[in-house]
Each structure stands twice: as structure tokens, then as C-alpha cells.
Amino acid sequence: MFSLSELRQAHDLVRRFLPPTPAFAWPLLAARLGAEVVVKHENHQPTGAFKVRGGLTCCDALSRGAPRVEGIVSATRGNHGQSLAFAARRFGLAVTIVAPHGNSAEKNAAMRAFGAELIEHGADFQAAREEAMRLAGARGLHAVPAFHVDLVRGVATWALELLTERPDLDVLYVPIGQGSGICGAIAARDALGLRTEIVGVQSAGAPAYALSFEAGRAVSTTRADTLADGVATRAPDEEAVAIIARGAARVALVTDDEIAGAIRAYWTDTHNLAEGAGAAPLAAALKERARLAGRKVGLVLSGGNIDFDLFQRWVAKAPETAAAA
């Protein structure tokens, strides 16, 4: 997707606004997994998630285009919208974000605090995305999709940092929402000429990308039944599917109970709070523990934006049997 030079240029831009995030080896997680493990802490970003990197490269490109874009619109479940709001303010762009009804109240509040006009519409992400496209035409705004080359170029810098620091990783687990995170990881690995196995992770209740990976083409689903909103996707991006099909080893599926167990594991072993999508890679690694013995494992904790009410309802009050998983 990108040359190493292009990724380094994107990293230089991101570094103007954000320091690199840490990559820590946690001994309790290593004991839990039975393997050496390194966690890339994108939950330490000012928006609480990795997507802010892509927002910066996207808004930079739009601000330098001709004719100049004055306003943008996009749909989100939260982290993508926060990234665009954070970045748009820095490049003098107005931003309108459409989120589905029932979206995270705390993510909605954060998007407004970063300067977005927030509109609630529809029952899920797909409905919000369709409304964002309608608003683009009605208001003369530039529509920013959840997956685009300018977004992926910035998002890929998290993996560039990790794989430059740890080129010896055997396997890297990455959650899949609309695909920018895993496609960025594939791009960084390939640009660096590494052989790291990249495993995508989805919710078993929202397996559109897993189905697409198996079919070799985009396969949509009618529902996305998961509390992990960052991976609640039912309409995959065709370009992302093609990249994942070429560059990923497989797509693993995890249940909401397994994700809740991984959120608890992150808290007890590292005292970091993960959102559902952020914990999904650890959930998958724990599920595949038997195949990881003696290997060097990378996990991206892609975000920590979980509502307190959801944490209480889903994670803190989960059955003891799930807690022991």
C-alpha cells in the first residue's frame, strides 16, 4: 500500500501532534499467555484510541487540496469521529459527525468536546453512514469514509513504531472494525520487509470480515450483535477485504464473554482499561494460547474508551466462569 518513505513521512506529520505510544512487555500477561508478549498502548492517545493518527493525515491532505475543503462529515461509533474532530480543529476544518442512536454517551460527549457537531441517526453504523452521505450532498461537505488511503497511511504509523522497535515479533493480533488498523499493520510490515504473521480479530456476533476473508470477497451481514462497538461491523469495505485477504494469516472470532475476560485481564495484569475492540486481540491470543508457546506475540490495545455503565453491566458483573477464562 505504501512505501517505507511514505510511511515515515506520515509518521513525521503525526509526531508534530502526538508522541509515540509505549510498547510494554508485561510479565503477568506473559504468564497468562505462556509466551513473550508486547502490548502497543494506543489507549494512551489523547483521544483514547489509535484512529487519531489517521485523522491527522486525512485532515492534512484535505487542507492542502484544491479547492480547499472547508467542512467534513463522517459516520462513527466513536473513535473515528473523535479522531476527525481532534484533527479537524488543528487544520481549521469544520466537522459534522453522525452516530447511531444508543451510541456511547461518553464517546458522544468527547466528540462534542473536541469540536464536532454531533448528529444521532439510525439504529446502527450502517444507517449512520448513509445519513452522513446524505448530509454531504445536502450541506456541500466532504464525506470522509471510515476506510480511506489517507486514513490508513496515518493509522499505519502505530504499527511502524511497534515493528521498528520489535521486528522480531512472530505474530501480531489486530482488531477489525472497518479495517484501517489491520491494513495499516499489513502495510507497515510489508514496507519494513518483515515476516510477522498478522491475525485479524472480530466479534463472533459481527463476523463480516471473517466471512469475507473466507470467501475472498466482501460479505455483509444483517446484524452486528456485540457489545464491542469498535468491531460492530456488518458491511465490510471491499478494498480493505482485498488487503486483508492478501496480507493476513487468518481472522479469529471471539465472543463477548471472552472479550470481557480480556478486559479484566488487562486491568489485573497491567492496570490499563481497554474497550471491547481494544481487548479483542488479547481475547483471541488467549483463545489460541496453545499455538503461541515459545513465540513472540504482539497485541495492540487499540483503545480504552468504554463507558462506565457498560463496563459495570458487561465486565464487572460478568459470571465468575467467564472471569476465569
Short mmCIF file of C-alpha atoms in Angstrom, two decimals:
data_model
loop_
_atom_site.label_atom_id
_atom_site.label_comp_id
_atom_site.label_asym_id
_atom_site.label_seq_id
_atom_site.Cartn_x
_atom_site.Cartn_y
_atom_site.Cartn_z
CA MET A 1 0.00 0.00 0.00
CA PHE A 2 2.76 2.45 0.92
CA SER A 3 6.49 2.73 0.59
CA LEU A 4 8.63 2.97 3.70
CA SER A 5 9.39 6.58 2.76
CA GLU A 6 5.67 7.42 2.59
CA LEU A 7 5.06 5.84 5.98
CA ARG A 8 7.95 7.74 7.53
CA GLN A 9 6.60 10.99 6.10
CA ALA A 10 3.23 10.20 7.65
CA HIS A 11 4.96 9.45 10.93
CA ASP A 12 6.74 12.80 10.81
CA LEU A 13 3.36 14.52 10.45
CA VAL A 14 1.81 12.53 13.30
CA ARG A 15 4.82 13.31 15.52
CA ARG A 16 4.09 17.05 15.12
CA PHE A 17 0.98 16.50 17.24
CA LEU A 18 1.47 13.24 19.15
CA PRO A 19 4.39 11.46 20.84
CA PRO A 20 4.95 7.75 20.09
CA THR A 21 2.92 5.46 22.32
CA PRO A 22 4.75 2.94 24.52
CA ALA A 23 5.14 -0.76 23.79
CA PHE A 24 5.47 -2.66 27.07
CA ALA A 25 6.23 -6.29 27.87
CA TRP A 26 4.01 -7.25 30.82
CA PRO A 27 5.21 -10.30 32.80
CA LEU A 28 1.76 -11.19 34.16
CA LEU A 29 0.33 -11.21 30.64
CA ALA A 30 3.26 -13.34 29.53
CA ALA A 31 2.49 -15.84 32.28
CA ARG A 32 -1.18 -15.82 31.34
CA LEU A 33 -0.41 -16.48 27.67
CA GLY A 34 2.57 -18.75 28.15
CA ALA A 35 4.51 -16.68 25.63
CA GLU A 36 6.53 -13.48 25.36
CA VAL A 37 4.07 -10.66 24.75
CA VAL A 38 4.37 -6.95 23.91
CA VAL A 39 1.42 -4.55 24.10
CA LYS A 40 1.27 -1.40 21.94
CA HIS A 41 -0.64 1.12 24.07
CA GLU A 42 -2.74 3.16 21.66
CA ASN A 43 -5.15 3.64 24.57
CA HIS A 44 -2.67 6.30 25.72
CA GLN A 45 -3.56 8.62 22.82
CA PRO A 46 -5.28 11.94 23.70
CA THR A 47 -8.48 10.59 22.11
CA GLY A 48 -8.01 7.24 23.85
CA ALA A 49 -7.58 5.31 20.58
CA PHE A 50 -5.29 4.71 17.60
CA LYS A 51 -7.50 6.32 14.94
CA VAL A 52 -6.36 9.83 15.79
CA ARG A 53 -3.26 9.10 13.69
CA GLY A 54 -5.40 8.65 10.58
CA GLY A 55 -7.48 11.71 11.33
CA LEU A 56 -4.32 13.81 11.24
CA THR A 57 -3.06 12.55 7.87
CA CYS A 58 -6.55 12.75 6.38
CA CYS A 59 -7.21 16.33 7.50
CA ASP A 60 -3.72 17.39 6.44
CA ALA A 61 -4.36 16.09 2.92
CA LEU A 62 -7.77 17.77 2.75
CA SER A 63 -6.40 21.10 3.99
CA ARG A 64 -3.77 21.14 1.24
CA GLY A 65 -6.09 20.13 -1.60
CA ALA A 66 -7.54 22.38 -4.28
CA PRO A 67 -10.21 23.57 -3.99
CA ARG A 68 -9.77 23.71 -0.23
CA VAL A 69 -12.26 21.71 1.80
CA GLU A 70 -13.99 23.82 4.48
CA GLY A 71 -16.05 21.15 6.21
CA ILE A 72 -16.16 17.37 6.55
CA VAL A 73 -18.78 14.82 7.58
CA SER A 74 -18.43 11.20 8.61
CA ALA A 75 -20.19 8.40 10.50
CA THR A 76 -18.80 6.68 13.55
CA ARG A 77 -19.38 4.59 16.66
CA GLY A 78 -16.92 6.94 18.42
CA ASN A 79 -13.18 6.62 17.90
CA HIS A 80 -13.14 7.56 14.21
CA GLY A 81 -15.30 10.58 15.00
CA GLN A 82 -13.05 11.66 17.86
CA SER A 83 -10.02 11.37 15.60
CA LEU A 84 -11.56 13.60 12.94
CA ALA A 85 -12.77 16.15 15.48
CA PHE A 86 -9.31 16.28 17.14
CA ALA A 87 -7.54 16.66 13.79
CA ALA A 88 -10.01 18.97 12.04
CA ARG A 89 -9.63 21.63 14.73
CA ARG A 90 -5.86 21.63 14.15
CA PHE A 91 -6.28 22.11 10.40
CA GLY A 92 -9.09 24.68 10.54
CA LEU A 93 -11.84 22.39 9.24
CA ALA A 94 -15.45 22.22 10.45
CA VAL A 95 -16.57 18.68 11.26
CA THR A 96 -20.01 17.04 11.45
CA ILE A 97 -20.24 13.53 12.88
CA VAL A 98 -23.21 11.16 12.61
CA ALA A 99 -23.54 8.44 15.27
CA PRO A 100 -26.34 5.89 15.65
CA HIS A 101 -28.93 6.27 18.40
CA GLY A 102 -27.84 4.49 21.55
CA ASN A 103 -24.18 5.17 20.86
CA SER A 104 -21.72 5.51 23.73
CA ALA A 105 -22.74 8.61 25.72
CA GLU A 106 -19.15 9.20 26.77
CA LYS A 107 -17.80 8.94 23.22
CA ASN A 108 -20.52 11.33 22.06
CA ALA A 109 -19.53 13.80 24.77
CA ALA A 110 -15.87 13.51 23.79
CA MET A 111 -16.63 14.20 20.11
CA ARG A 112 -18.54 17.33 21.05
CA ALA A 113 -15.73 18.42 23.38
CA PHE A 114 -13.22 18.05 20.53
CA GLY A 115 -15.38 20.42 18.46
CA ALA A 116 -17.68 18.23 16.36
CA GLU A 117 -21.31 18.89 15.57
CA LEU A 118 -22.82 15.54 16.55
CA ILE A 119 -25.99 14.21 14.92
CA GLU A 120 -27.63 11.00 16.13
CA HIS A 121 -29.34 8.97 13.40
CA GLY A 122 -30.36 5.38 12.77
CA ALA A 123 -30.10 2.14 14.69
CA ASP A 124 -26.55 1.14 13.73
CA PHE A 125 -23.35 2.27 12.00
CA GLN A 126 -24.61 1.47 8.51
CA ALA A 127 -27.66 3.71 8.94
CA ALA A 128 -25.44 6.49 10.33
CA ARG A 129 -23.10 6.13 7.36
CA GLU A 130 -25.97 6.50 4.89
CA GLU A 131 -27.13 9.66 6.67
CA ALA A 132 -23.59 11.08 6.58
CA MET A 133 -23.54 10.60 2.80
CA ARG A 134 -26.90 12.37 2.51
CA LEU A 135 -25.65 15.29 4.60
CA ALA A 136 -22.53 15.59 2.44
CA GLY A 137 -24.71 16.34 -0.57
CA ALA A 138 -27.24 18.47 1.28
CA ARG A 139 -24.66 20.68 3.01
CA GLY A 140 -21.82 20.62 0.50
CA LEU A 141 -19.48 18.83 2.91
CA HIS A 142 -16.64 16.46 2.08
CA ALA A 143 -17.59 12.92 3.14
CA VAL A 144 -14.81 11.06 4.94
CA PRO A 145 -15.33 7.28 4.95
CA ALA A 146 -14.24 5.03 7.81
CA PHE A 147 -11.71 3.44 5.45
CA HIS A 148 -9.61 5.53 3.05
CA VAL A 149 -6.00 5.53 1.89
CA ASP A 150 -5.24 8.84 3.66
CA LEU A 151 -6.60 7.45 6.93
CA VAL A 152 -4.72 4.16 6.62
CA ARG A 153 -1.45 5.97 5.91
CA GLY A 154 -1.64 7.68 9.29
CA VAL A 155 -3.06 4.72 11.18
CA ALA A 156 -0.20 2.56 9.90
CA THR A 157 2.25 4.61 11.97
CA TRP A 158 1.29 2.73 15.16
CA ALA A 159 2.49 -0.48 13.53
CA LEU A 160 5.53 1.27 12.06
CA GLU A 161 6.55 2.29 15.59
CA LEU A 162 5.93 -1.17 17.04
CA LEU A 163 7.56 -3.20 14.27
CA THR A 164 10.56 -0.88 14.06
CA GLU A 165 11.09 -1.36 17.80
CA ARG A 166 10.24 -5.08 17.76
CA PRO A 167 10.98 -6.54 14.31
CA ASP A 168 11.32 -9.97 15.95
CA LEU A 169 7.58 -10.39 16.63
CA ASP A 170 6.29 -13.70 15.30
CA VAL A 171 2.61 -12.80 15.38
CA LEU A 172 0.58 -9.61 15.82
CA TYR A 173 -3.13 -9.60 16.74
CA VAL A 174 -5.18 -6.64 15.45
CA PRO A 175 -8.94 -5.94 15.82
CA ILE A 176 -11.03 -5.27 12.71
CA GLY A 177 -13.72 -2.60 12.66
CA GLN A 178 -13.70 -1.10 9.18
CA GLY A 179 -10.15 -2.31 8.54
CA SER A 180 -7.79 0.66 8.85
CA GLY A 181 -5.92 -0.81 11.84
CA ILE A 182 -5.14 -4.19 10.30
CA CYS A 183 -4.49 -2.79 6.82
CA GLY A 184 -2.08 -0.29 8.36
CA ALA A 185 -0.30 -3.13 10.15
CA ILE A 186 -0.01 -5.10 6.90
CA ALA A 187 1.33 -2.01 5.11
CA ALA A 188 3.95 -1.34 7.80
CA ARG A 189 5.07 -4.98 7.96
CA ASP A 190 5.44 -5.19 4.20
CA ALA A 191 7.24 -1.83 3.92
CA LEU A 192 9.73 -2.99 6.56
CA GLY A 193 10.22 -6.32 4.78
CA LEU A 194 9.24 -8.38 7.84
CA ARG A 195 7.57 -11.79 8.08
CA THR A 196 5.38 -11.12 11.13
CA GLU A 197 2.13 -13.08 10.96
CA ILE A 198 -0.83 -10.72 11.28
CA VAL A 199 -4.09 -12.07 12.70
CA GLY A 200 -7.31 -10.08 12.46
CA VAL A 201 -9.85 -10.31 15.29
CA GLN A 202 -13.61 -9.86 15.12
CA SER A 203 -16.57 -10.48 17.36
CA ALA A 204 -18.38 -13.75 16.75
CA GLY A 205 -21.57 -11.68 16.77
CA ALA A 206 -20.31 -9.40 13.97
CA PRO A 207 -18.22 -11.66 11.70
CA ALA A 208 -18.49 -9.79 8.38
CA TYR A 209 -14.73 -9.58 7.79
CA ALA A 210 -14.17 -13.17 8.90
CA LEU A 211 -16.80 -14.31 6.40
CA SER A 212 -15.26 -12.05 3.76
CA PHE A 213 -11.77 -13.44 4.43
CA GLU A 214 -13.03 -16.98 3.91
CA ALA A 215 -14.99 -16.05 0.77
CA GLY A 216 -12.30 -13.85 -0.76
CA ARG A 217 -14.84 -11.06 -1.31
CA ALA A 218 -16.89 -8.63 0.76
CA VAL A 219 -19.72 -10.39 2.59
CA SER A 220 -22.21 -8.27 4.53
CA THR A 221 -24.36 -9.43 7.43
CA THR A 222 -27.79 -8.24 8.50
CA ARG A 223 -26.87 -7.76 12.16
CA ALA A 224 -23.90 -6.91 14.37
CA ASP A 225 -24.60 -8.39 17.80
CA THR A 226 -21.78 -7.39 20.12
CA LEU A 227 -21.15 -5.01 22.99
CA ALA A 228 -17.70 -4.25 21.49
CA ASP A 229 -18.82 -1.28 19.40
CA GLY A 230 -15.44 -0.80 17.73
CA VAL A 231 -15.83 -4.12 15.92
CA ALA A 232 -19.61 -3.96 15.35
CA THR A 233 -19.40 -4.00 11.55
CA ARG A 234 -21.87 -5.58 9.15
CA ALA A 235 -20.84 -4.04 5.77
CA PRO A 236 -17.12 -4.56 5.02
CA ASP A 237 -15.10 -2.24 2.81
CA GLU A 238 -14.16 -4.04 -0.42
CA GLU A 239 -10.67 -2.50 -0.61
CA ALA A 240 -9.97 -3.45 2.99
CA VAL A 241 -11.18 -7.01 2.35
CA ALA A 242 -8.76 -7.34 -0.56
CA ILE A 243 -5.81 -6.12 1.52
CA ILE A 244 -6.67 -8.39 4.45
CA ALA A 245 -7.14 -11.38 2.15
CA ARG A 246 -3.64 -10.84 0.72
CA GLY A 247 -1.83 -9.91 3.90
CA ALA A 248 -3.41 -11.52 6.96
CA ALA A 249 -2.84 -15.08 8.13
CA ARG A 250 -6.43 -15.54 9.35
CA VAL A 251 -9.31 -13.79 11.11
CA ALA A 252 -10.08 -15.09 14.61
CA LEU A 253 -13.52 -14.79 16.22
CA VAL A 254 -14.11 -14.15 19.92
CA THR A 255 -17.28 -13.98 21.99
CA ASP A 256 -18.36 -11.06 24.14
CA ASP A 257 -17.66 -13.19 27.24
CA GLU A 258 -14.11 -13.79 26.01
CA ILE A 259 -13.66 -10.05 25.35
CA ALA A 260 -14.94 -9.24 28.84
CA GLY A 261 -12.40 -11.69 30.27
CA ALA A 262 -9.63 -9.96 28.31
CA ILE A 263 -10.71 -6.53 29.62
CA ARG A 264 -10.44 -7.89 33.15
CA ALA A 265 -7.05 -9.45 32.36
CA TYR A 266 -5.71 -6.13 31.08
CA TRP A 267 -6.87 -4.44 34.27
CA THR A 268 -5.48 -7.01 36.68
CA ASP A 269 -2.21 -7.62 34.80
CA THR A 270 -1.39 -4.08 33.59
CA HIS A 271 -3.87 -1.69 35.25
CA ASN A 272 -4.87 -0.44 31.79
CA LEU A 273 -8.54 -0.10 30.91
CA ALA A 274 -9.42 -1.48 27.48
CA GLU A 275 -12.60 -1.01 25.48
CA GLY A 276 -14.12 -4.06 23.81
CA ALA A 277 -12.29 -3.73 20.49
CA GLY A 278 -9.06 -2.92 22.31
CA ALA A 279 -9.27 -6.13 24.34
CA ALA A 280 -10.29 -8.35 21.41
CA PRO A 281 -6.68 -9.11 20.35
CA LEU A 282 -5.84 -10.37 23.84
CA ALA A 283 -9.07 -12.41 23.86
CA ALA A 284 -8.02 -14.06 20.59
CA ALA A 285 -4.47 -14.71 21.82
CA LEU A 286 -5.84 -16.34 24.98
CA LYS A 287 -8.14 -18.47 22.85
CA GLU A 288 -5.19 -19.53 20.69
CA ARG A 289 -2.82 -19.91 23.62
CA ALA A 290 -1.80 -23.45 22.68
CA ARG A 291 -0.35 -22.36 19.34
CA LEU A 292 1.66 -19.45 20.85
CA ALA A 293 4.10 -21.36 23.08
CA GLY A 294 7.65 -20.16 22.51
CA ARG A 295 6.56 -17.38 20.13
CA LYS A 296 6.89 -13.60 20.42
CA VAL A 297 3.40 -12.09 20.41
CA GLY A 298 2.33 -8.52 19.72
CA LEU A 299 -1.03 -7.08 20.82
CA VAL A 300 -2.38 -3.64 20.01
CA LEU A 301 -4.53 -2.22 22.78
CA SER A 302 -6.22 -0.04 20.21
CA GLY A 303 -8.47 1.93 22.54
CA GLY A 304 -9.68 2.42 26.10
CA ASN A 305 -12.96 4.26 25.53
CA ILE A 306 -15.50 2.11 27.34
CA ASP A 307 -18.48 3.74 29.06
CA PHE A 308 -18.56 3.27 32.82
CA ASP A 309 -22.14 1.96 32.68
CA LEU A 310 -21.22 -0.56 30.00
CA PHE A 311 -18.16 -1.64 31.98
CA GLN A 312 -20.35 -2.28 35.05
CA ARG A 313 -23.04 -4.09 33.09
CA TRP A 314 -20.76 -6.17 30.86
CA VAL A 315 -17.38 -6.60 32.51
CA ALA A 316 -17.64 -6.01 36.26
CA LYS A 317 -20.78 -8.12 36.66
CA ALA A 318 -19.82 -10.92 34.26
CA PRO A 319 -20.17 -14.51 35.55
CA GLU A 320 -17.26 -15.91 37.52
CA THR A 321 -16.86 -18.66 34.97
CA ALA A 322 -16.18 -16.06 32.28
CA ALA A 323 -13.85 -14.16 34.60
CA ALA A 324 -11.68 -17.24 34.95
CA ALA A 325 -11.37 -17.71 31.19
#
